[in-house]
Every structure is written in C-alpha cells, then in structure tokens.
C-alpha cells in the first residue's frame, strides 16, 4: 500500500475525528433518507412544476433506470439567469478576461439575459428544437457561455467539445451526438499562438458521416474564417437580426447536455447530464462544498470543454447568483506566472478553483511566489483544486504562500460535482495531504476488493459508490445504456465503479491513488491510453504496443509508448517516434502530449497474454513492484527498464527482487 502522509496541524489534532457532528448529521441524512434530503434541497431551485417524486431508481439487471425529480418541470437557463433579474439585473454575471491583460469584459445578468435570448432564437429559427443536439466547439469566450445557456433555454442538448481536440476527435463526437447545428469561432488563442478553429471544424465535418445543417461561426478580430455558403452563418449578423426567445418547459429527466470523456477505448463515453438533478446538485454544492454566497465572485480556472467548466464556470455559479470568471489565458506566460493572482485581485475573487498542474506550472516559474506580492488578495477565502491528485509538495507550497485553506476535492466528469471533499460550508476538517477528505453528502463511498467485499480502513482497493449516486451524476451514456452498465455497474452489482483505486483511513479520510484502468490525466486533461494504443498500433511498422502514463513533474502524467516492430521492419527508432508523435497529434491533438515511443523486442505479458501495463509504469517511475506470478518471462522486465534508462525517460531502475 502507498505511504500515507499526515499533515494535521497540532491545534487541529483533536477536532478532526471528534467534532464532526454537523457533517455527520447532514451526511447520514443524505444517504439514509435521500428522498427527504434532496426534496429539501430541490426547494432551492425554481421549478415550473415542482417535483413530488424525488428518487426513482432501479438497478434490476436489464432494467436500470435512474430518475431524479421525475415529475418536475424546469428550465436550467431560467435558473441561471431569469430568476435573478429582479434582484441582480445589474450585477456582473460573467467577467471575461482575455489572454491579454488589457482585455476584460463585464456582462451583467441583464446583458447575459439579452445575449442568451437572442442566441436561443437564432437556434430556434434554424429549426433547432427541444431534444436536438448542438455541438459547441469554441474557445474560452463569453459566446461559449451564451451558446450553452441558449441551448438550455430551448431544451436543445449541448455537446461541448474541448478546443484542444483534433478534427478526428471532433468527428467522432459529431457522429455520436448527430447535432443539427454547430457553433464555433474563427480561432482560439494558445499563449502567443493563434489556433484557427474553422479549418479544424471543416475537416471534422468532412471526416464525419453525420452532417450538421448549420454552422454558426463567430469571426474574431485576430483571424478571419472562410464561410461555406448554405451551411455556415456569420454569428454577429445572425445575433443582430435575432429577437429574444422564451424558456421552454423541460422535464427534470430530460438531458441537458452530453459531455464526452475518455474511456478505455477510442470511442469516448457520452456522459449524459439531466436537467433537474443537475440543477439541484449545482445549487447545493455552491454553499455546502465551496462555502460561497450569492453575489460573491467565483472563479474556476478550467476550460468549458471539461466537466469543471460546465459545472463551475457556467451552471453552478450562475444558478447560485454569483459572478463567474471566464479566463482565456493560462496560468503562465499570459504574460507571466502572476496572472492568476492578478485576475483574483482585479476582480476581488472570493473562491478560486483550478487543477494542481496549473499551480505546479506557476511554482516552477515563480517558486517563491514573488509575483503574488504585487496583488491585493484580501477577498480570497479558499483555494480549491481537483482534476488530478494534488501532490503534497504542491499542496504545502500553496498553503504556505497563500496562508489560506487549500482544499483538494475529487470528482469525475461522470459525477459532475465533487464526490469527496472537505465540505467547507458544512464543516471544515483539517487537511491531510494526499487526501480529498470525506465523502460528499449523497455519495456513499466504499473500497472494494477484487471479489466485491468491502475492505477495512487503510486497505487499498477499488473506489466505488454504493448506488444510487447523488443527483447530478450521470443517469446513462448517450444512446448506450449497455455501455453504461458494462463500464460502471456490472463489475460490482449494487455499486458504481469509479475507475480509481484508493483507500479510506481510520479517520474516514479518502485517499484517491490513481486510475486502475487505461485512463490517464495529463495536465488536467483526461485521456485514454487505450485510444493511443489503437492509434500507435495502426502504424504499418508496429506489431504491438503498450501506452502507459508515466509521472511528469508538471503535467502529473504523460503518455509513453512501447512498441514492438513487425518482423522484417527496419525503421529507425527516431523516425518511428517522429511519425507516431505526429499521428497522435493528428488524431487526438497536441494536448495528448505524446512525445516518446520506445522500440522494445517484446512486451511483458501474463501467460494468458495480458500486457502488464501497471508493471511497465512502475518500472518507468522507479516504483517498487512485485513480479506477477502469472508473468510469462520475468527477464523482459529488465529489457523494459533498459529501454527507459537508455533514453533517459522516467526514473527507471533496472533490477527488482528476484531478477
Ligand atoms: N487548444 C489548442 N491547443 C491546446 C489547447 C487548446 N485549448 N490546450 C493545450 N493545447 C496545446 C498546447 O498549445 C500545446 O501545443 P504544442 O505542443 O504545439 O506546444 C499542447 O497542447 C500541450 O499543452 P499543455 O500540456 O497544456 O502544455 P502547455 O505547456 O501548453 O501548458 C499548462 C502547460 C500547465 C500551463 C497547461 O496545461 C494548463 O494550464 N493546465 C491546466 C489545465 C486545466 O485547467 N484543466 C482543467 C481541469 S480542472
Ligand atoms: P475527469 O473526468 O476529467 O474529471 O477526470 C476524473 C479523474 O481525474 C478521476 O477519476 C481521478 O482519476 C482524477 N481526479 C480528479 N480529481 C482528483 C483528485 N482530487 N484527486 C485524485 N484524482 C483526481
């Protein structure tokens, strides 16, 4: 089992396990009486027709159905905007910060209402109706938020695709969601690089079998996109011509959006989010997890293409009546490693949330946080991190330089909000480095062994959630109930399989230790090594391959390929590596950060032919490992270590016990 790191300040040493009454009371109620608990929380959102049926779930084999608030009717955009107009019309709803510090825009709730209503009408006049899909491929600009909310307003299902994905990835998502319309822009900005989006969009549509009827294209001043007559529409012209559209009535169980995330194969999973459960969870989380009040300024420095962006740039802060910050820049080089502090100070941010990788990037460039000294951060109360495990050195650095609570919390695209957190609005627990603290209300977390038995404290196993999960979590995968069942529910009947391994300590703190499947996390981006293997394996010289995520100081993990050549192939390792790097860039995108492919004579396998990927990763990371008893030929492990050492990749050391 991995080493535990305790980090409880002396003055808190008793509080953690004695004084948890408030949390315990709320948590117990949430799991023992979900109907009562969530009925109460549901009163905090606006319903067109209030729900009387709260939880209706069935996990009978062949008849899985997850419904929250099923007789309720509401509109998510109404909850984000319209309901605040009486009180907050002139309050800033969105602050947009460009990558250039001179660019910034404040959009009030009233202005947001106007923009979203017009956008909704553009879609409606192009025959986009309730239940139709709309794919959004936009950079981090206010129009991305307008587009999301416009879809919600008319009951269309949005599918936002991260701007860093290559056309091939976008094409897969177009073919799965089959959008009637697509919304995009002429370009995005990556540091000092302009990334033209329109050629990527055109190429994706060329590759896709499904063809959207309309593409609405926003021309940004730094790059002009060629529009295709008949299909493409100029965004600004259309907006100017549009009249506002009202909210439509949407059933709580209707899908609000599809968000694709990496699974273990080349086909991403279309996570479905419902309307009612999502709205209730978003509202509940703002106070209970983030301890923020309506009217406060909340900033999630993420991307709208990820779950964090959906939930905590757009929906939750707006449902709660906060001001949300939308930042197109990066933690560093836009223009420097003081950018985050500057934006927090300029806009009096109260609660901040980002991925640990962003702070690692800042720490690398400004280890003593000197740039922070230039700014007044007196409004800032809490810093949250998620998206990957927060390594203790980064946590300690952040605690020290900020003097604030630094709260790691754990969640997934599938849940849409935190499943484990220090619930700062309920009861603040002492932080233990390496732990995301305790299960969030509504999530009954269990650690199971291979056979599905619950493990005692401190034993590492599969992190699972006893069904049902809290509202807001996925009710299914888009058009794929069977995959929903096989990916998450079949392995341990009665439980949701998260795909993470971890343990709970004797004080009930949850330690998430990493994925137990073929998913890796590169700079906060969730990617599939299974998909990378499919792509590497498609190269004509490659007989077989394994892609593993090895430790990376900045990005947390990065993928590395091990490749066995087909008999008779004489391609030079360097040439093959160049071609494979280009192939992954072309198919997935630069974000995959695939930089190395090592040619080896053979891969370590079990006698039944299963590649021992975990052992490869442990070798690369210089971690102790035990030689599996099922291994075909243990000597291969030395060859693998040699391959990493020869190329100075990772921290491989050659010899392990018994070799
Ligand atoms: N659109 C287009 N390309 C993108 C992109 C996007 N949205 N995001 C990343 N890329 C490209 C980069 O330009 C880079 O391309 P290059 O190889 O041609 O230079 C490549 O993908 C790798 O990017 P990345 O791994 O992000 O490295 P970086 O050096 O550009 O930036 C960080 C490093 C840490 C600053 C950056 O990864 C970061 O801000 N991470 C935080 C992510 C985050 O907030 N995730 C949310 C989870 S809550
Ligand atoms: P995503 O669906 O992109 O949010 O990625 C979810 C995965 O990221 C989880 O299954 C974890 O492996 C990892 N993850 C997210 N947050 C944390 C965290 N706080 N600690 C450890 N791992 C995390």
PDB file of C-alpha atoms in Angstrom, residues 7 51 61 122 151 168 180 217 291-292 301 324 331 336 345-346 368 370 392 476 482 485 503 515 545 569 590 601:
ATOM      1  CA  UNK A   7      -0.390  16.706   7.792  1.00  0.00           C
ATOM      2  CA  UNK A  51     -41.429  17.630  -8.195  1.00  0.00           C
ATOM      3  CA  UNK A  61     -30.424  -6.449 -14.145  1.00  0.00           C
ATOM      4  CA  UNK A 122     -31.009  32.016 -33.719  1.00  0.00           C
ATOM      5  CA  UNK A 151     -29.346  25.516 -25.774  1.00  0.00           C
ATOM      6  CA  UNK A 168     -10.718  13.310 -35.704  1.00  0.00           C
ATOM      7  CA  UNK A 180     -28.431  19.678 -36.005  1.00  0.00           C
ATOM      8  CA  UNK A 217     -19.240  30.975 -36.870  1.00  0.00           C
ATOM      9  CA  UNK A 291     -18.992  27.933   1.091  1.00  0.00           C
ATOM     10  CA  UNK A 292     -19.790  30.814  -1.214  1.00  0.00           C
ATOM     11  CA  UNK A 301      -9.813  28.393 -13.962  1.00  0.00           C
ATOM     12  CA  UNK A 324     -18.269  33.874 -12.515  1.00  0.00           C
ATOM     13  CA  UNK A 331      -1.508  30.251 -15.531  1.00  0.00           C
ATOM     14  CA  UNK A 336       3.681  35.782 -16.582  1.00  0.00           C
ATOM     15  CA  UNK A 345      -7.024  40.733  -7.201  1.00  0.00           C
ATOM     16  CA  UNK A 346      -8.569  42.732 -10.063  1.00  0.00           C
ATOM     17  CA  UNK A 368       8.842  31.943  -4.087  1.00  0.00           C
ATOM     18  CA  UNK A 370       7.196  36.824  -5.583  1.00  0.00           C
ATOM     19  CA  UNK A 392       1.783  17.039  -1.201  1.00  0.00           C
ATOM     20  CA  UNK A 476     -26.666   6.857 -18.521  1.00  0.00           C
ATOM     21  CA  UNK A 482     -25.417  -1.194 -22.416  1.00  0.00           C
ATOM     22  CA  UNK A 485     -23.961  -0.836 -17.442  1.00  0.00           C
ATOM     23  CA  UNK A 503      -8.322   3.729   0.461  1.00  0.00           C
ATOM     24  CA  UNK A 515      -6.785   5.113 -12.069  1.00  0.00           C
ATOM     25  CA  UNK A 545       2.330  -1.726 -28.418  1.00  0.00           C
ATOM     26  CA  UNK A 569      10.790  -3.942 -40.197  1.00  0.00           C
ATOM     27  CA  UNK A 590      -1.333  18.308 -29.090  1.00  0.00           C
ATOM     28  CA  UNK A 601      11.803  -6.575 -28.575  1.00  0.00           C
TER      29      UNK A 601
END
